[in-house]
Short mmCIF file of C-alpha atoms in Angstrom, two decimals:
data_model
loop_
_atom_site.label_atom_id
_atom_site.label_comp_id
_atom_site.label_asym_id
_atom_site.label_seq_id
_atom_site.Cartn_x
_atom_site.Cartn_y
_atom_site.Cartn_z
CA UNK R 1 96.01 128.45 75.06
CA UNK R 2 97.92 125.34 73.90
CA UNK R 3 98.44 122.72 76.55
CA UNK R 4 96.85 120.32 79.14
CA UNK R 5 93.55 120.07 80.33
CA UNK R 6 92.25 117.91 83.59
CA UNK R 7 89.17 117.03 84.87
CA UNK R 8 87.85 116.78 87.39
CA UNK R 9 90.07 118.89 89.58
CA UNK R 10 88.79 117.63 92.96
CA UNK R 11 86.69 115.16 93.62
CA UNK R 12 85.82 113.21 96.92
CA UNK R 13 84.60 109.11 95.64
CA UNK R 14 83.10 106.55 97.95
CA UNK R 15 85.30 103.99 97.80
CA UNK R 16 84.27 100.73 95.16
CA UNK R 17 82.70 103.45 92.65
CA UNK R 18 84.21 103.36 89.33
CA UNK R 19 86.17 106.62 88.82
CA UNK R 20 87.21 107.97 85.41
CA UNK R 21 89.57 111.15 85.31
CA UNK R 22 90.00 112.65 81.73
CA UNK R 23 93.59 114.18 80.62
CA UNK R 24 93.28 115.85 76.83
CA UNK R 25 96.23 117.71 74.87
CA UNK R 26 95.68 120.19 71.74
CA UNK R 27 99.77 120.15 71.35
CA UNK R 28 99.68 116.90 68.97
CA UNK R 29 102.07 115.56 71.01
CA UNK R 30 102.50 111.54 70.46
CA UNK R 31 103.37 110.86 74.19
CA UNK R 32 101.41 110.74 77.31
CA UNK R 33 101.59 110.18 80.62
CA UNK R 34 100.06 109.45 83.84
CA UNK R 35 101.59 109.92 86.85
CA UNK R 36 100.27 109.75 91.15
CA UNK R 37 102.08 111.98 93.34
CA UNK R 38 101.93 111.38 97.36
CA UNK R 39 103.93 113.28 100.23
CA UNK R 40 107.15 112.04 100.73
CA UNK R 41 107.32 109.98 97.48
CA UNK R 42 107.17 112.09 94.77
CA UNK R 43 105.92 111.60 91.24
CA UNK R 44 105.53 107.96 90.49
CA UNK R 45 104.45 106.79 87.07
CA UNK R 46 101.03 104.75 86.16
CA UNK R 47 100.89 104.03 82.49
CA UNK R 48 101.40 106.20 79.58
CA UNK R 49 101.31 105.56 75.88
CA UNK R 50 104.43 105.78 73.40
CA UNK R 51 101.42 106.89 70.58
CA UNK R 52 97.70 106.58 69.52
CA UNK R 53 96.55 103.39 70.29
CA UNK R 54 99.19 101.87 72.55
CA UNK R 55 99.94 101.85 76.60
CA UNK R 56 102.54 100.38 78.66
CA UNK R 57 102.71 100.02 82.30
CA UNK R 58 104.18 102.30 84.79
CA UNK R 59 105.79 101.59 88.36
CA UNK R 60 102.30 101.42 90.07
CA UNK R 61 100.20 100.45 87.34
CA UNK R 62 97.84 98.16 89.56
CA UNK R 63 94.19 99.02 90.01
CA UNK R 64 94.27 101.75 87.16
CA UNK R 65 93.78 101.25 83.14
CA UNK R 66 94.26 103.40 80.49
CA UNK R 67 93.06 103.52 77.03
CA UNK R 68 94.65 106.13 73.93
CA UNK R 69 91.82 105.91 71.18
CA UNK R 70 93.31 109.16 69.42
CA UNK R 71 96.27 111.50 70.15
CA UNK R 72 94.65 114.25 72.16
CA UNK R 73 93.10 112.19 74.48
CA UNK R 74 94.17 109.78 77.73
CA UNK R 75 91.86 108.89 80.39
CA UNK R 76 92.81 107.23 83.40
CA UNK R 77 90.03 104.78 84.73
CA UNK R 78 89.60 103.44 88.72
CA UNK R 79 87.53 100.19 88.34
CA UNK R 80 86.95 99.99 92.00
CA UNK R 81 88.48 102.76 93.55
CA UNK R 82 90.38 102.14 97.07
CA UNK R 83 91.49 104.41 99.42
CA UNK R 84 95.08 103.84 98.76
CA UNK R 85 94.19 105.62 95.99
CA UNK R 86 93.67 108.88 97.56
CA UNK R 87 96.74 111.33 95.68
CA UNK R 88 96.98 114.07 93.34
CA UNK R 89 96.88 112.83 89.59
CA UNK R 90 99.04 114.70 86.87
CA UNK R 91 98.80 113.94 83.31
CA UNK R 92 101.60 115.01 80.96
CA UNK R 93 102.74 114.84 77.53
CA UNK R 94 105.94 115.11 75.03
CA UNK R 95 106.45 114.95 71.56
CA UNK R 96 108.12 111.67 72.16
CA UNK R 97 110.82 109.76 70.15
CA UNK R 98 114.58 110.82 70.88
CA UNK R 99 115.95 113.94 72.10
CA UNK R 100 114.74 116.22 75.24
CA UNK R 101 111.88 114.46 75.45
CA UNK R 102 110.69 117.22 78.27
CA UNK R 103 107.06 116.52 79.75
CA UNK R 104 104.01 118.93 79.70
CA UNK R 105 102.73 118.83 82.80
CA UNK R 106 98.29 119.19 83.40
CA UNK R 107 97.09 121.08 86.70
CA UNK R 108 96.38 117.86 88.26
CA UNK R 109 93.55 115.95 89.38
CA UNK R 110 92.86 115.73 93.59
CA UNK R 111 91.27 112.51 94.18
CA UNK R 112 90.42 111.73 97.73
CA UNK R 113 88.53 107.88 98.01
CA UNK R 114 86.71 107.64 101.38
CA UNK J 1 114.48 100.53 88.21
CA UNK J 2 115.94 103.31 89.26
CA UNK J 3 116.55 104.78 92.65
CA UNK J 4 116.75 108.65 92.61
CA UNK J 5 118.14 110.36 96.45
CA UNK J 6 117.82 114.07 96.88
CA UNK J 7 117.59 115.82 100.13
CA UNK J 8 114.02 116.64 101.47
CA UNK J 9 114.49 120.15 102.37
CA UNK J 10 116.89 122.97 102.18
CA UNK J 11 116.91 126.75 103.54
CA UNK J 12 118.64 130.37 102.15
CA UNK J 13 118.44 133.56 102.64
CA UNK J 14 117.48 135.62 99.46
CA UNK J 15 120.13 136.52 97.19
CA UNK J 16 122.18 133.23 98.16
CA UNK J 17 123.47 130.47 95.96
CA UNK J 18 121.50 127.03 96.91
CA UNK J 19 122.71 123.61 95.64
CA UNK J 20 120.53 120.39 95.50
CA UNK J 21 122.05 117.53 94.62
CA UNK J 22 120.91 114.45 93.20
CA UNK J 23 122.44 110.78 93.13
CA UNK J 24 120.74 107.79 90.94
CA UNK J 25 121.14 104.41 90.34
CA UNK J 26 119.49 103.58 86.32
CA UNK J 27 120.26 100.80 84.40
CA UNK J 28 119.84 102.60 81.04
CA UNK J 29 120.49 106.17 81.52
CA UNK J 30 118.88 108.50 78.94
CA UNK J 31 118.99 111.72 80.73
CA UNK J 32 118.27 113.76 83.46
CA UNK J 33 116.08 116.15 84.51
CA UNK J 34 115.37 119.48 86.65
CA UNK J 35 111.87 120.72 87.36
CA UNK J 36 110.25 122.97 89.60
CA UNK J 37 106.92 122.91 91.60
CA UNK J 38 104.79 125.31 93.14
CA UNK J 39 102.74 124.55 96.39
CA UNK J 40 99.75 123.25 94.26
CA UNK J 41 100.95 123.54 91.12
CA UNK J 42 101.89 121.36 88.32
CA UNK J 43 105.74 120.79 87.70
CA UNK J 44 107.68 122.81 84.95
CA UNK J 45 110.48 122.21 83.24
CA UNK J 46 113.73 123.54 84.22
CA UNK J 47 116.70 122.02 82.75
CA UNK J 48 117.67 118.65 80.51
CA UNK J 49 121.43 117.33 80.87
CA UNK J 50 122.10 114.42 79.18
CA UNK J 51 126.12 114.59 78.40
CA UNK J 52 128.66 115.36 81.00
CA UNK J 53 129.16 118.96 82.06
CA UNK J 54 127.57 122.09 82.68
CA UNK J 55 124.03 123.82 81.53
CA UNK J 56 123.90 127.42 82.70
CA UNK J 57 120.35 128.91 81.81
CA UNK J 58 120.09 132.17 83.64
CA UNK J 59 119.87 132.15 87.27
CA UNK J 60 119.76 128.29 87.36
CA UNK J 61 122.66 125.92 86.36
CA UNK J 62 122.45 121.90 86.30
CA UNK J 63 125.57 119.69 85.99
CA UNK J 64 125.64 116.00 85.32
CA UNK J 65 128.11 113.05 85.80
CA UNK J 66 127.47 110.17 84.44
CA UNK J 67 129.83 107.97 86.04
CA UNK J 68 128.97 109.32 89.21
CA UNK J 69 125.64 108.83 89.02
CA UNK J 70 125.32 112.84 90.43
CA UNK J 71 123.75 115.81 89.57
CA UNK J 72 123.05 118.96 91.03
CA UNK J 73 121.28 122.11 90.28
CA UNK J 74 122.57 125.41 91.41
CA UNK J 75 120.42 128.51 92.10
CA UNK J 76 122.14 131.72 92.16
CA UNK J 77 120.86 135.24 93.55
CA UNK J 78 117.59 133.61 95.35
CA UNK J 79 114.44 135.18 94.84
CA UNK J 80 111.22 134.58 97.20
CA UNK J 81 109.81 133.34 94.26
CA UNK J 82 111.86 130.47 94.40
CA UNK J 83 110.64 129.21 97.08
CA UNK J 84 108.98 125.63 95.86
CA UNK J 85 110.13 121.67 95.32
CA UNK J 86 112.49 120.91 93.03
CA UNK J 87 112.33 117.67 91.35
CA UNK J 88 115.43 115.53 89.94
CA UNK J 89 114.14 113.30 87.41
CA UNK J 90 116.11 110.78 85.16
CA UNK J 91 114.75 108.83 82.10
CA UNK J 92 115.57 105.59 80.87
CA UNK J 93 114.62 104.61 77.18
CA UNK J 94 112.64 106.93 75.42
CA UNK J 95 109.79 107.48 77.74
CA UNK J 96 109.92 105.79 81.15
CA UNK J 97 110.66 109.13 83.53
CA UNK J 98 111.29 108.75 87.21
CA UNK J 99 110.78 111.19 89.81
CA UNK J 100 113.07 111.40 92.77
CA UNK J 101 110.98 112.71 95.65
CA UNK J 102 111.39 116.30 95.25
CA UNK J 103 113.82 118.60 97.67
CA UNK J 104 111.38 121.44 98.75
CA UNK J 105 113.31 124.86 98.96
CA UNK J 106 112.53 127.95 101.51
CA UNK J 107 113.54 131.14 100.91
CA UNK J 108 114.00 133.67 103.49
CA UNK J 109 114.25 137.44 103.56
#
């Protein structure tokens, strides 16, 4: 089944371990995305990457990197995680460029830094 | 930036019409967005409006106004299954998507 895939899909991290969660797409989509979402203030954007081999930052972009070595694949890396870091990670992805535009959203990724 | 105000929560009885509304502020307006979201789920996709007017897809109808910075979406004939957040979302540029906080919606029988 074409879409999203995200993994881990919980996972509870002591907080200053280095935390790596994996987004992949099998749509060939050029754009992806990462976004945080937290109660009470929505979906709020990370990084993403306009196409394979570049990223840009998001609103909250601090304390996260990303890197885009090929077009199915996005990982989203913690160096040090904090517990401000505690959310629900969704990656996404669209074919990019102009028109619609609309985002494929992953299941999500519950991170909980203690 | 962009700030993006929708109400936090809204109630209806099944088979009523529900409207959430949406104002934003954007300095390079490329489109806005509806989508939906299950308790738990990821978001879908519900409706794209990027000209002035009316979008009627089913049940579900978004309008936009560009000089008003406003939007709503309009559920007719509520189902239980509707029951979930809905999430006004505008883009500027190509890429750069922002998420207003979501407006959850119950749905009583």
């Amino acid at each position: 089944i074409a879409g999203i895939t995200q993994a881990p899909t919980s996972q509870i991290l002591a907080a200053g371990r280095r935390m790596t969660l994996r987004c992949t797409q099998d749509m060939r989509h050029n754009a992806m995305y990462w976004y945080r979402q937290d109660l009470g203030l929505g979906l709020r954007l990370i990084h993403y990457s306009n196409t394979a081999g570049t990223t840009g930052k998001g609103e909250v972009p601090d304390g996260y990197s990303v890197s885009r070595a090929n077009t199915d694949d996005f990982p989203l890396t913690l160096a040090s995680a904090v517990p401000s870091q505690t959310s629900v990670y969704f990656c996404a992805s669209s074919e990019g460029g102009s028109g619609a535009n609309v985002l494929t959203f992953g299941a999500g990724s519950r991170l909980t830094v203690l | 930036g962009q700030n993006i105000d929708q109400p936090t929560e809204m109630t209806a009885t099944e088979g009523a019409i529900v409207q959430i509304n949406c104002t934003y502020q954007t300095s390079g307006f490329n489109g806005l967005f509806w989508y939906q979201q299950h308790a738990g789920e990821a978001p879908t996709f519900l409706s794209y409006n990027v000209l002035d007017g009316l979008e009627e897809k089913g049940r579900f109808s978004s309008f936009l106004s560009r000089s008003k910075g406003y939007s709503y979406l309009l559920l007719k004939e509520l189902q239980m299954k509707d029951s979930a957040s809905y999430l006004c979302a505008v883009r500027e540029g190509d890429y750069k998507l922002s998420f207003g906080a979501g407006t959850t919606v119950t749905v009583r029988a």
